[in-house]
PDB file of C-alpha atoms and ligand atoms in Angstrom:
ATOM      1  CA  MET A  77       0.031  -0.299   0.038  1.00  0.00           C
ATOM      2  CA  SER A  78       1.130   3.210  -0.822  1.00  0.00           C
ATOM      3  CA  THR A  79       2.885   5.070   1.802  1.00  0.00           C
ATOM      4  CA  ASN A  80       1.066   8.571   1.557  1.00  0.00           C
ATOM      5  CA  ASN A  81      -2.158   7.089   4.002  1.00  0.00           C
ATOM      6  CA  ILE A  82      -2.570   8.240   7.410  1.00  0.00           C
ATOM      7  CA  LEU A  83      -4.998   5.532   7.887  1.00  0.00           C
ATOM      8  CA  GLU A  84      -4.886   1.881   6.708  1.00  0.00           C
ATOM      9  CA  VAL A  85      -7.409  -0.924   7.808  1.00  0.00           C
ATOM     10  CA  GLU A  86      -7.202  -4.007   6.259  1.00  0.00           C
ATOM     11  CA  ASN A  87      -9.476  -7.296   6.679  1.00  0.00           C
ATOM     12  CA  VAL A  88     -10.394  -6.386  10.025  1.00  0.00           C
ATOM     13  CA  SER A  89     -13.232  -8.042  11.673  1.00  0.00           C
ATOM     14  CA  ILE A  90     -15.285  -8.630  14.717  1.00  0.00           C
ATOM     15  CA  ALA A  91     -18.209 -10.229  16.022  1.00  0.00           C
ATOM     16  CA  PHE A  92     -20.522  -9.751  19.088  1.00  0.00           C
ATOM     17  CA  GLY A  93     -21.950 -13.139  20.021  1.00  0.00           C
ATOM     18  CA  GLY A  94     -22.614 -14.546  16.411  1.00  0.00           C
ATOM     19  CA  LEU A  95     -23.497 -11.510  14.706  1.00  0.00           C
ATOM     20  CA  LYS A  96     -20.418  -9.868  12.720  1.00  0.00           C
ATOM     21  CA  ALA A  97     -20.301  -6.665  13.412  1.00  0.00           C
ATOM     22  CA  VAL A  98     -17.945  -5.682  11.330  1.00  0.00           C
ATOM     23  CA  ASN A  99     -16.350  -8.067   8.531  1.00  0.00           C
ATOM     24  CA  GLY A 100     -14.139  -8.142   6.461  1.00  0.00           C
ATOM     25  CA  ALA A 101     -13.411  -4.542   6.291  1.00  0.00           C
ATOM     26  CA  SER A 102     -10.403  -2.402   4.843  1.00  0.00           C
ATOM     27  CA  LEU A 103     -10.369   1.149   4.701  1.00  0.00           C
ATOM     28  CA  THR A 104      -7.043   3.808   3.706  1.00  0.00           C
ATOM     29  CA  VAL A 105      -7.293   7.425   4.115  1.00  0.00           C
ATOM     30  CA  GLU A 106      -4.977   9.313   2.434  1.00  0.00           C
ATOM     31  CA  ARG A 107      -2.815  12.114   3.946  1.00  0.00           C
ATOM     32  CA  GLY A 108      -4.486  15.495   4.559  1.00  0.00           C
ATOM     33  CA  THR A 109      -8.019  14.160   2.997  1.00  0.00           C
ATOM     34  CA  ILE A 110     -11.439  13.769   4.229  1.00  0.00           C
ATOM     35  CA  THR A 111     -12.512   9.928   3.858  1.00  0.00           C
ATOM     36  CA  SER A 112     -16.123   9.468   4.790  1.00  0.00           C
ATOM     37  CA  VAL A 113     -18.279   6.226   5.943  1.00  0.00           C
ATOM     38  CA  ILE A 114     -22.077   5.634   5.332  1.00  0.00           C
ATOM     39  CA  GLY A 115     -23.765   3.068   5.542  1.00  0.00           C
ATOM     40  CA  PRO A 116     -27.142   2.213   6.473  1.00  0.00           C
ATOM     41  CA  ASN A 117     -27.967   1.893  10.234  1.00  0.00           C
ATOM     42  CA  GLY A 118     -26.442  -1.041  12.184  1.00  0.00           C
ATOM     43  CA  ALA A 119     -23.712  -1.362   9.048  1.00  0.00           C
ATOM     44  CA  GLY A 120     -21.190  -1.857  11.759  1.00  0.00           C
ATOM     45  CA  LYS A 121     -19.543   2.156  11.492  1.00  0.00           C
ATOM     46  CA  THR A 122     -19.257   3.063  15.435  1.00  0.00           C
ATOM     47  CA  THR A 123     -18.184  -0.639  15.502  1.00  0.00           C
ATOM     48  CA  LEU A 124     -15.329   0.179  12.904  1.00  0.00           C
ATOM     49  CA  PHE A 125     -14.476   3.197  15.052  1.00  0.00           C
ATOM     50  CA  ASN A 126     -14.207   1.447  18.384  1.00  0.00           C
ATOM     51  CA  LEU A 127     -11.933  -0.734  16.489  1.00  0.00           C
ATOM     52  CA  VAL A 128      -9.503   1.935  15.143  1.00  0.00           C
ATOM     53  CA  SER A 129      -9.512   4.226  17.809  1.00  0.00           C
ATOM     54  CA  GLY A 130      -8.991   1.412  20.340  1.00  0.00           C
ATOM     55  CA  SER A 131     -11.761   0.695  22.704  1.00  0.00           C
ATOM     56  CA  LEU A 132     -12.200  -2.374  20.764  1.00  0.00           C
ATOM     57  CA  THR A 133     -10.018  -4.933  19.939  1.00  0.00           C
ATOM     58  CA  ALA A 134      -9.986  -6.726  16.748  1.00  0.00           C
ATOM     59  CA  ASP A 135     -10.616 -10.439  16.276  1.00  0.00           C
ATOM     60  CA  SER A 136      -8.656 -10.388  13.339  1.00  0.00           C
ATOM     61  CA  GLY A 137      -7.081  -7.838  10.717  1.00  0.00           C
ATOM     62  CA  SER A 138      -4.626  -4.899  10.956  1.00  0.00           C
ATOM     63  CA  ILE A 139      -4.810  -1.180  11.438  1.00  0.00           C
ATOM     64  CA  LYS A 140      -1.680   1.054  10.591  1.00  0.00           C
ATOM     65  CA  LEU A 141      -1.338   4.282  11.632  1.00  0.00           C
ATOM     66  CA  ASP A 142       1.172   6.481  10.005  1.00  0.00           C
ATOM     67  CA  GLY A 143       3.001   3.220   9.265  1.00  0.00           C
ATOM     68  CA  THR A 144       2.469   1.814  12.721  1.00  0.00           C
ATOM     69  CA  SER A 145       0.565  -1.156  13.686  1.00  0.00           C
ATOM     70  CA  ILE A 146      -2.109   0.088  16.385  1.00  0.00           C
ATOM     71  CA  GLU A 147      -4.464  -3.118  16.569  1.00  0.00           C
ATOM     72  CA  LYS A 148      -3.325  -4.044  19.321  1.00  0.00           C
ATOM     73  CA  LEU A 149      -2.930  -1.099  21.190  1.00  0.00           C
ATOM     74  CA  LYS A 150      -4.973   0.493  24.121  1.00  0.00           C
ATOM     75  CA  PRO A 151      -6.763   4.221  23.670  1.00  0.00           C
ATOM     76  CA  HIS A 152      -4.542   6.248  24.960  1.00  0.00           C
ATOM     77  CA  GLN A 153      -1.553   4.843  23.243  1.00  0.00           C
ATOM     78  CA  ILE A 154      -3.512   4.841  20.073  1.00  0.00           C
ATOM     79  CA  ALA A 155      -4.129   8.958  20.701  1.00  0.00           C
ATOM     80  CA  HIS A 156      -0.207   9.526  21.757  1.00  0.00           C
ATOM     81  CA  LEU A 157       0.523   8.117  18.271  1.00  0.00           C
ATOM     82  CA  GLY A 158      -1.906  10.801  16.715  1.00  0.00           C
ATOM     83  CA  LEU A 159      -5.577   9.448  16.042  1.00  0.00           C
ATOM     84  CA  ILE A 160      -7.728  11.681  18.472  1.00  0.00           C
ATOM     85  CA  ARG A 161     -11.170  10.337  18.440  1.00  0.00           C
ATOM     86  CA  THR A 162     -13.960  13.413  19.277  1.00  0.00           C
ATOM     87  CA  PHE A 163     -17.310  14.477  19.020  1.00  0.00           C
ATOM     88  CA  GLN A 164     -18.038  11.831  21.996  1.00  0.00           C
ATOM     89  CA  GLY A 165     -20.942  14.247  23.724  1.00  0.00           C
ATOM     90  CA  ALA A 166     -18.079  16.464  24.348  1.00  0.00           C
ATOM     91  CA  LYS A 167     -16.787  16.541  28.161  1.00  0.00           C
ATOM     92  CA  ILE A 168     -16.664  20.311  29.041  1.00  0.00           C
ATOM     93  CA  ILE A 169     -16.082  21.999  32.122  1.00  0.00           C
ATOM     94  CA  LYS A 170     -18.935  24.392  32.632  1.00  0.00           C
ATOM     95  CA  ARG A 171     -17.602  26.346  35.275  1.00  0.00           C
ATOM     96  CA  LEU A 172     -14.409  26.740  33.631  1.00  0.00           C
ATOM     97  CA  SER A 173     -13.621  29.029  30.565  1.00  0.00           C
ATOM     98  CA  VAL A 174     -13.789  28.536  27.470  1.00  0.00           C
ATOM     99  CA  LEU A 175      -9.689  28.788  27.223  1.00  0.00           C
ATOM    100  CA  GLU A 176      -9.312  26.911  30.757  1.00  0.00           C
ATOM    101  CA  ASN A 177     -11.142  24.187  29.244  1.00  0.00           C
ATOM    102  CA  ILE A 178      -8.985  24.143  25.990  1.00  0.00           C
ATOM    103  CA  VAL A 179      -5.430  24.717  28.665  1.00  0.00           C
ATOM    104  CA  LEU A 180      -6.902  21.365  30.473  1.00  0.00           C
ATOM    105  CA  ALA A 181      -7.018  19.248  27.391  1.00  0.00           C
ATOM    106  CA  GLY A 182      -2.956  20.309  26.828  1.00  0.00           C
ATOM    107  CA  GLN A 183      -2.150  19.597  30.458  1.00  0.00           C
ATOM    108  CA  ASN A 184      -1.315  16.099  29.242  1.00  0.00           C
ATOM    109  CA  ASN A 185       0.679  16.670  27.149  1.00  0.00           C
ATOM    110  CA  PRO A 186       4.097  16.742  29.058  1.00  0.00           C
ATOM    111  CA  GLY A 187       2.758  13.414  31.344  1.00  0.00           C
ATOM    112  CA  GLU A 188       1.264  13.353  35.032  1.00  0.00           C
ATOM    113  CA  LYS A 189       5.175  12.737  36.432  1.00  0.00           C
ATOM    114  CA  LEU A 190       7.160  15.117  34.601  1.00  0.00           C
ATOM    115  CA  TRP A 191       4.112  17.363  34.905  1.00  0.00           C
ATOM    116  CA  ARG A 192       4.519  16.442  38.996  1.00  0.00           C
ATOM    117  CA  ILE A 193       8.465  17.549  39.345  1.00  0.00           C
ATOM    118  CA  MET A 194       8.507  20.750  37.202  1.00  0.00           C
ATOM    119  CA  THR A 195       9.607  23.896  39.112  1.00  0.00           C
ATOM    120  CA  PRO A 196       7.116  26.483  39.431  1.00  0.00           C
ATOM    121  CA  LYS A 197       8.608  28.577  36.866  1.00  0.00           C
ATOM    122  CA  VAL A 198       8.715  25.783  34.565  1.00  0.00           C
ATOM    123  CA  ARG A 199       5.388  25.136  35.121  1.00  0.00           C
ATOM    124  CA  ARG A 200       4.455  28.457  34.855  1.00  0.00           C
ATOM    125  CA  ASP A 201       6.045  29.242  31.620  1.00  0.00           C
ATOM    126  CA  TYR A 202       4.707  25.652  30.103  1.00  0.00           C
ATOM    127  CA  GLU A 203       0.863  27.075  31.440  1.00  0.00           C
ATOM    128  CA  GLU A 204       1.904  30.262  29.423  1.00  0.00           C
ATOM    129  CA  ALA A 205       2.749  28.433  26.541  1.00  0.00           C
ATOM    130  CA  ALA A 206      -0.507  26.505  26.611  1.00  0.00           C
ATOM    131  CA  LYS A 207      -2.612  29.243  26.980  1.00  0.00           C
ATOM    132  CA  GLU A 208      -0.995  31.107  24.042  1.00  0.00           C
ATOM    133  CA  LYS A 209      -1.444  27.962  22.251  1.00  0.00           C
ATOM    134  CA  ALA A 210      -4.990  27.734  23.396  1.00  0.00           C
ATOM    135  CA  TYR A 211      -6.112  30.870  22.428  1.00  0.00           C
ATOM    136  CA  GLY A 212      -4.990  30.046  18.770  1.00  0.00           C
ATOM    137  CA  LEU A 213      -6.439  27.714  18.392  1.00  0.00           C
ATOM    138  CA  LEU A 214      -9.663  29.199  19.821  1.00  0.00           C
ATOM    139  CA  LYS A 215      -9.494  31.849  17.107  1.00  0.00           C
ATOM    140  CA  GLU A 216      -9.041  29.302  14.375  1.00  0.00           C
ATOM    141  CA  VAL A 217     -12.582  27.731  15.270  1.00  0.00           C
ATOM    142  CA  GLY A 218     -13.828  31.156  15.662  1.00  0.00           C
ATOM    143  CA  LEU A 219     -14.673  31.302  19.203  1.00  0.00           C
ATOM    144  CA  GLU A 220     -11.842  33.540  20.411  1.00  0.00           C
ATOM    145  CA  SER A 221     -14.167  36.474  21.292  1.00  0.00           C
ATOM    146  CA  LEU A 222     -16.101  33.740  24.140  1.00  0.00           C
ATOM    147  CA  SER A 223     -12.398  32.824  25.392  1.00  0.00           C
ATOM    148  CA  ASP A 224     -13.154  33.817  28.768  1.00  0.00           C
ATOM    149  CA  SER A 225     -16.739  32.908  28.810  1.00  0.00           C
ATOM    150  CA  PHE A 226     -18.115  30.189  31.537  1.00  0.00           C
ATOM    151  CA  ALA A 227     -17.676  27.195  28.626  1.00  0.00           C
ATOM    152  CA  GLY A 228     -21.233  26.729  30.374  1.00  0.00           C
ATOM    153  CA  ILE A 229     -22.819  29.597  27.960  1.00  0.00           C
ATOM    154  CA  LEU A 230     -21.559  27.599  25.150  1.00  0.00           C
ATOM    155  CA  SER A 231     -24.791  26.243  22.338  1.00  0.00           C
ATOM    156  CA  GLY A 232     -24.526  22.665  21.062  1.00  0.00           C
ATOM    157  CA  GLY A 233     -22.656  23.865  18.046  1.00  0.00           C
ATOM    158  CA  GLN A 234     -19.996  25.966  19.875  1.00  0.00           C
ATOM    159  CA  ARG A 235     -19.443  23.184  21.958  1.00  0.00           C
ATOM    160  CA  LYS A 236     -18.692  21.280  19.024  1.00  0.00           C
ATOM    161  CA  LEU A 237     -16.095  24.189  18.230  1.00  0.00           C
ATOM    162  CA  LEU A 238     -14.611  23.286  21.535  1.00  0.00           C
ATOM    163  CA  ASP A 239     -13.757  20.329  21.350  1.00  0.00           C
ATOM    164  CA  LEU A 240     -12.171  20.693  17.933  1.00  0.00           C
ATOM    165  CA  SER A 241      -9.490  22.717  19.071  1.00  0.00           C
ATOM    166  CA  ARG A 242      -9.343  21.060  21.974  1.00  0.00           C
ATOM    167  CA  CYS A 243      -8.356  18.152  20.447  1.00  0.00           C
ATOM    168  CA  LEU A 244      -5.644  19.677  18.555  1.00  0.00           C
ATOM    169  CA  MET A 245      -3.802  20.318  21.730  1.00  0.00           C
ATOM    170  CA  ALA A 246      -2.482  17.330  21.291  1.00  0.00           C
ATOM    171  CA  ASP A 247      -1.333  18.258  17.225  1.00  0.00           C
ATOM    172  CA  PRO A 248      -3.330  15.079  15.768  1.00  0.00           C
ATOM    173  CA  LYS A 249      -2.392  13.406  11.868  1.00  0.00           C
ATOM    174  CA  ILE A 250      -6.099  12.289  12.194  1.00  0.00           C
ATOM    175  CA  MET A 251      -9.018  13.188  13.585  1.00  0.00           C
ATOM    176  CA  LEU A 252     -12.201  10.453  13.756  1.00  0.00           C
ATOM    177  CA  LEU A 253     -15.558  12.129  13.922  1.00  0.00           C
ATOM    178  CA  ASP A 254     -18.571  10.211  14.485  1.00  0.00           C
ATOM    179  CA  GLU A 255     -21.946  12.151  13.050  1.00  0.00           C
ATOM    180  CA  PRO A 256     -20.305  15.969  13.678  1.00  0.00           C
ATOM    181  CA  PHE A 257     -22.935  17.417  12.321  1.00  0.00           C
ATOM    182  CA  ALA A 258     -26.070  15.143  13.485  1.00  0.00           C
ATOM    183  CA  GLY A 259     -28.128  17.672  15.287  1.00  0.00           C
ATOM    184  CA  VAL A 260     -26.656  20.663  13.807  1.00  0.00           C
ATOM    185  CA  ASN A 261     -28.531  23.664  12.080  1.00  0.00           C
ATOM    186  CA  PRO A 262     -27.417  23.886   8.849  1.00  0.00           C
ATOM    187  CA  ALA A 263     -25.817  27.710   9.512  1.00  0.00           C
ATOM    188  CA  LEU A 264     -23.429  25.671  12.251  1.00  0.00           C
ATOM    189  CA  VAL A 265     -22.846  22.848   9.577  1.00  0.00           C
ATOM    190  CA  GLU A 266     -21.739  25.751   6.667  1.00  0.00           C
ATOM    191  CA  ARG A 267     -19.137  26.787   9.512  1.00  0.00           C
ATOM    192  CA  LEU A 268     -17.980  23.297  11.097  1.00  0.00           C
ATOM    193  CA  LEU A 269     -17.185  22.630   7.299  1.00  0.00           C
ATOM    194  CA  THR A 270     -15.526  25.768   6.714  1.00  0.00           C
ATOM    195  CA  VAL A 271     -13.758  25.367  10.011  1.00  0.00           C
ATOM    196  CA  LEU A 272     -12.729  21.797   9.361  1.00  0.00           C
ATOM    197  CA  ASN A 273     -11.418  22.474   6.050  1.00  0.00           C
ATOM    198  CA  THR A 274      -9.259  24.995   7.274  1.00  0.00           C
ATOM    199  CA  ILE A 275      -7.403  23.383  10.403  1.00  0.00           C
ATOM    200  CA  ARG A 276      -6.956  20.335   7.990  1.00  0.00           C
ATOM    201  CA  ALA A 277      -5.100  23.190   5.722  1.00  0.00           C
ATOM    202  CA  LYS A 278      -2.915  24.423   8.489  1.00  0.00           C
ATOM    203  CA  HIS A 279      -2.797  21.759  10.219  1.00  0.00           C
ATOM    204  CA  SER A 280      -1.967  18.885   7.547  1.00  0.00           C
ATOM    205  CA  LEU A 281      -4.664  17.170   9.149  1.00  0.00           C
ATOM    206  CA  SER A 282      -6.616  13.839   7.900  1.00  0.00           C
ATOM    207  CA  PHE A 283     -10.356  13.378   9.032  1.00  0.00           C
ATOM    208  CA  LEU A 284     -12.240   9.828   8.728  1.00  0.00           C
ATOM    209  CA  LEU A 285     -15.850  10.538   9.251  1.00  0.00           C
ATOM    210  CA  VAL A 286     -19.439   9.215  10.451  1.00  0.00           C
ATOM    211  CA  GLU A 287     -21.934  10.812   8.849  1.00  0.00           C
ATOM    212  CA  HIS A 288     -25.274  10.408   7.853  1.00  0.00           C
ATOM    213  CA  ASP A 289     -26.342  13.750   5.925  1.00  0.00           C
ATOM    214  CA  LEU A 290     -25.689  12.556   2.130  1.00  0.00           C
ATOM    215  CA  GLU A 291     -25.458  16.063   0.633  1.00  0.00           C
ATOM    216  CA  THR A 292     -22.936  17.216   3.449  1.00  0.00           C
ATOM    217  CA  VAL A 293     -20.682  13.884   2.702  1.00  0.00           C
ATOM    218  CA  MET A 294     -20.681  14.601  -0.923  1.00  0.00           C
ATOM    219  CA  ASN A 295     -19.685  17.985   0.271  1.00  0.00           C
ATOM    220  CA  ILE A 296     -16.639  17.810   2.315  1.00  0.00           C
ATOM    221  CA  SER A 297     -15.821  14.596   1.708  1.00  0.00           C
ATOM    222  CA  ASP A 298     -12.523  13.825  -0.826  1.00  0.00           C
ATOM    223  CA  LYS A 299     -13.350   9.422  -0.707  1.00  0.00           C
ATOM    224  CA  VAL A 300     -16.256   7.815   0.723  1.00  0.00           C
ATOM    225  CA  VAL A 301     -16.602   4.235   1.925  1.00  0.00           C
ATOM    226  CA  VAL A 302     -20.078   2.313   1.850  1.00  0.00           C
ATOM    227  CA  MET A 303     -20.230   0.247   4.326  1.00  0.00           C
ATOM    228  CA  ALA A 304     -23.593  -2.511   4.798  1.00  0.00           C
ATOM    229  CA  GLN A 305     -23.679  -5.417   7.865  1.00  0.00           C
ATOM    230  CA  GLY A 306     -20.188  -4.945   8.765  1.00  0.00           C
ATOM    231  CA  GLN A 307     -18.362  -5.174   5.228  1.00  0.00           C
ATOM    232  CA  VAL A 308     -17.351  -2.544   2.735  1.00  0.00           C
ATOM    233  CA  ILE A 309     -19.479  -2.852  -0.513  1.00  0.00           C
ATOM    234  CA  ALA A 310     -18.055   0.084  -1.843  1.00  0.00           C
ATOM    235  CA  SER A 311     -15.386   2.912  -1.911  1.00  0.00           C
ATOM    236  CA  GLY A 312     -14.285   5.999  -4.348  1.00  0.00           C
ATOM    237  CA  LEU A 313     -14.683   9.156  -5.323  1.00  0.00           C
ATOM    238  CA  PRO A 314     -18.387  11.104  -4.104  1.00  0.00           C
ATOM    239  CA  GLY A 315     -20.023  10.659  -6.918  1.00  0.00           C
ATOM    240  CA  SER A 316     -18.851   7.128  -8.601  1.00  0.00           C
ATOM    241  CA  ILE A 317     -21.144   6.493  -5.259  1.00  0.00           C
ATOM    242  CA  TYR A 318     -24.305   7.440  -6.752  1.00  0.00           C
ATOM    243  CA  ASP A 319     -23.323   5.453  -9.994  1.00  0.00           C
ATOM    244  CA  ASN A 320     -22.596   1.927  -7.906  1.00  0.00           C
ATOM    245  CA  ASP A 321     -25.630  -0.154  -8.524  1.00  0.00           C
ATOM    246  CA  VAL A 322     -24.962  -1.982  -5.561  1.00  0.00           C
ATOM    247  CA  VAL A 323     -24.965   1.402  -2.997  1.00  0.00           C
ATOM    248  CA  VAL A 324     -27.807   2.132  -4.440  1.00  0.00           C
ATOM    249  CA  ASP A 325     -29.429  -1.111  -4.005  1.00  0.00           C
ATOM    250  CA  ALA A 326     -27.980  -1.597  -0.365  1.00  0.00           C
ATOM    251  CA  TYR A 327     -28.599   2.025   0.731  1.00  0.00           C
ATOM    252  CA  LEU A 328     -29.389   5.022  -1.772  1.00  0.00           C
ATOM    253  CA  GLY A 329     -31.894   3.554  -3.571  1.00  0.00           C
ATOM    254  CA  SER A 330     -35.283   5.276  -1.870  1.00  0.00           C
ATOM    255  CA  ARG A 331     -33.256   8.118  -1.046  1.00  0.00           C
ATOM    256  CA  LYS A 332     -32.256   8.418  -4.926  1.00  0.00           C
ATOM    257  CA  ARG A 333     -35.349   7.387  -6.303  1.00  0.00           C
ATOM    258  CA  ASN A 334     -37.572  10.103  -4.113  1.00  0.00           C
ATOM    259  CA  SER A 335     -34.864  12.482  -5.355  1.00  0.00           C
TER     260      SER A 335
HETATM  261  N1  ADP B 406     -21.616  -3.779  21.797  1.00  0.00           N
HETATM  262  C1  ADP B 406     -21.735  -4.740  21.128  1.00  0.00           C
HETATM  263  N2  ADP B 406     -22.472  -5.720  21.878  1.00  0.00           N
HETATM  264  C2  ADP B 406     -23.322  -6.622  20.798  1.00  0.00           C
HETATM  265  N3  ADP B 406     -23.678  -5.875  19.436  1.00  0.00           N
HETATM  266  C3  ADP B 406     -22.898  -4.953  19.271  1.00  0.00           C
HETATM  267  C4  ADP B 406     -22.391  -3.945  19.929  1.00  0.00           C
HETATM  268  N4  ADP B 406     -21.969  -3.017  19.280  1.00  0.00           N
HETATM  269  C5  ADP B 406     -22.690  -2.795  18.201  1.00  0.00           C
HETATM  270  N5  ADP B 406     -23.219  -3.989  17.897  1.00  0.00           N
HETATM  271  C6  ADP B 406     -24.229  -4.412  16.449  1.00  0.00           C
HETATM  272  O1  ADP B 406     -23.031  -4.199  15.259  1.00  0.00           O
HETATM  273  C7  ADP B 406     -24.017  -4.523  14.422  1.00  0.00           C
HETATM  274  C8  ADP B 406     -23.061  -2.475  13.995  1.00  0.00           C
HETATM  275  O2  ADP B 406     -23.346  -1.217  15.133  1.00  0.00           O
HETATM  276  P1  ADP B 406     -22.738  -0.367  14.948  1.00  0.00           P
HETATM  277  O3  ADP B 406     -21.213  -0.611  14.586  1.00  0.00           O
HETATM  278  O4  ADP B 406     -23.455   0.461  15.985  1.00  0.00           O
HETATM  279  O5  ADP B 406     -23.597   0.355  13.544  1.00  0.00           O
HETATM  280  P2  ADP B 406     -24.016   1.948  12.571  1.00  0.00           P
HETATM  281  O6  ADP B 406     -22.819   2.583  13.433  1.00  0.00           O
HETATM  282  O7  ADP B 406     -23.861   1.847  11.368  1.00  0.00           O
HETATM  283  O8  ADP B 406     -25.082   2.287  13.057  1.00  0.00           O
HETATM  284  C9  ADP B 406     -25.255  -3.786  15.093  1.00  0.00           C
HETATM  285  O9  ADP B 406     -26.095  -5.135  14.749  1.00  0.00           O
HETATM  286  C10 ADP B 406     -25.326  -3.462  16.414  1.00  0.00           C
HETATM  287  O10 ADP B 406     -26.377  -4.236  17.279  1.00  0.00           O
HETATM  288 MG1   MG B 407     -23.305   4.322  14.515  1.00  0.00          MG
END
């Protein structure tokens, strides 16, 4: 496989009892691109995400992050290698400021032990640098005017932006987003899309998304992967998906006929 892939999932399977939730699925994410996984409910999309991020361990198959095998690693180890999963019910601390929420996310960076043995001066310098970095990230997502506000006042969409900037504190290589646009009003979807593209360019980031809204998927994705019943049944450029008979039968059929 090409080394230009940040993520390579090969022939991955997991069964729950007798049910093969993911059944020999393969996909790749090219560096700096957005790949979206679509498919009907129960297709195995979230399970695949859980396998990639390490919250589940595959029965078989291999997963490589930037060339490193991660299929046996724990979530924190995978995160440390640069794969961050976000939008899992954004755990913000409401009574801290927006900026403090982001700074906190970065505090694990030097490692707990190192943090404890830092001299006050080193610690202050570190905190100062973290604040500066956090503020820069807030600017990138367009929340800088709220940096001193309590995080509790943020709207749902603003929390997603906050969560994005929090993830960026860890300098990820690839972000996994499970239904990032669910329940977000259309105006904010536009804004989120713009922000995703901005941070992708700025940080040479790659994204793997699971998304239901087809129009959004077609707009934003460099590549679309279609899953059904635990398997990848098609993948390619967004436009090619609409012309694929297998996909139309399995998933798009009713929608396409109705439009
Ligand atoms: N922890 C689990 N235990 C048993 N079955 C599960 C578990 N997680 C998911 N499943 C089943 O695996 C299949 C795929 O689920 P999921 O990955 O959530 O699909 P999707 O995200 O595409 O809707 C479904 O049939 C679901 O019921
Ligand atoms: Mg799901």
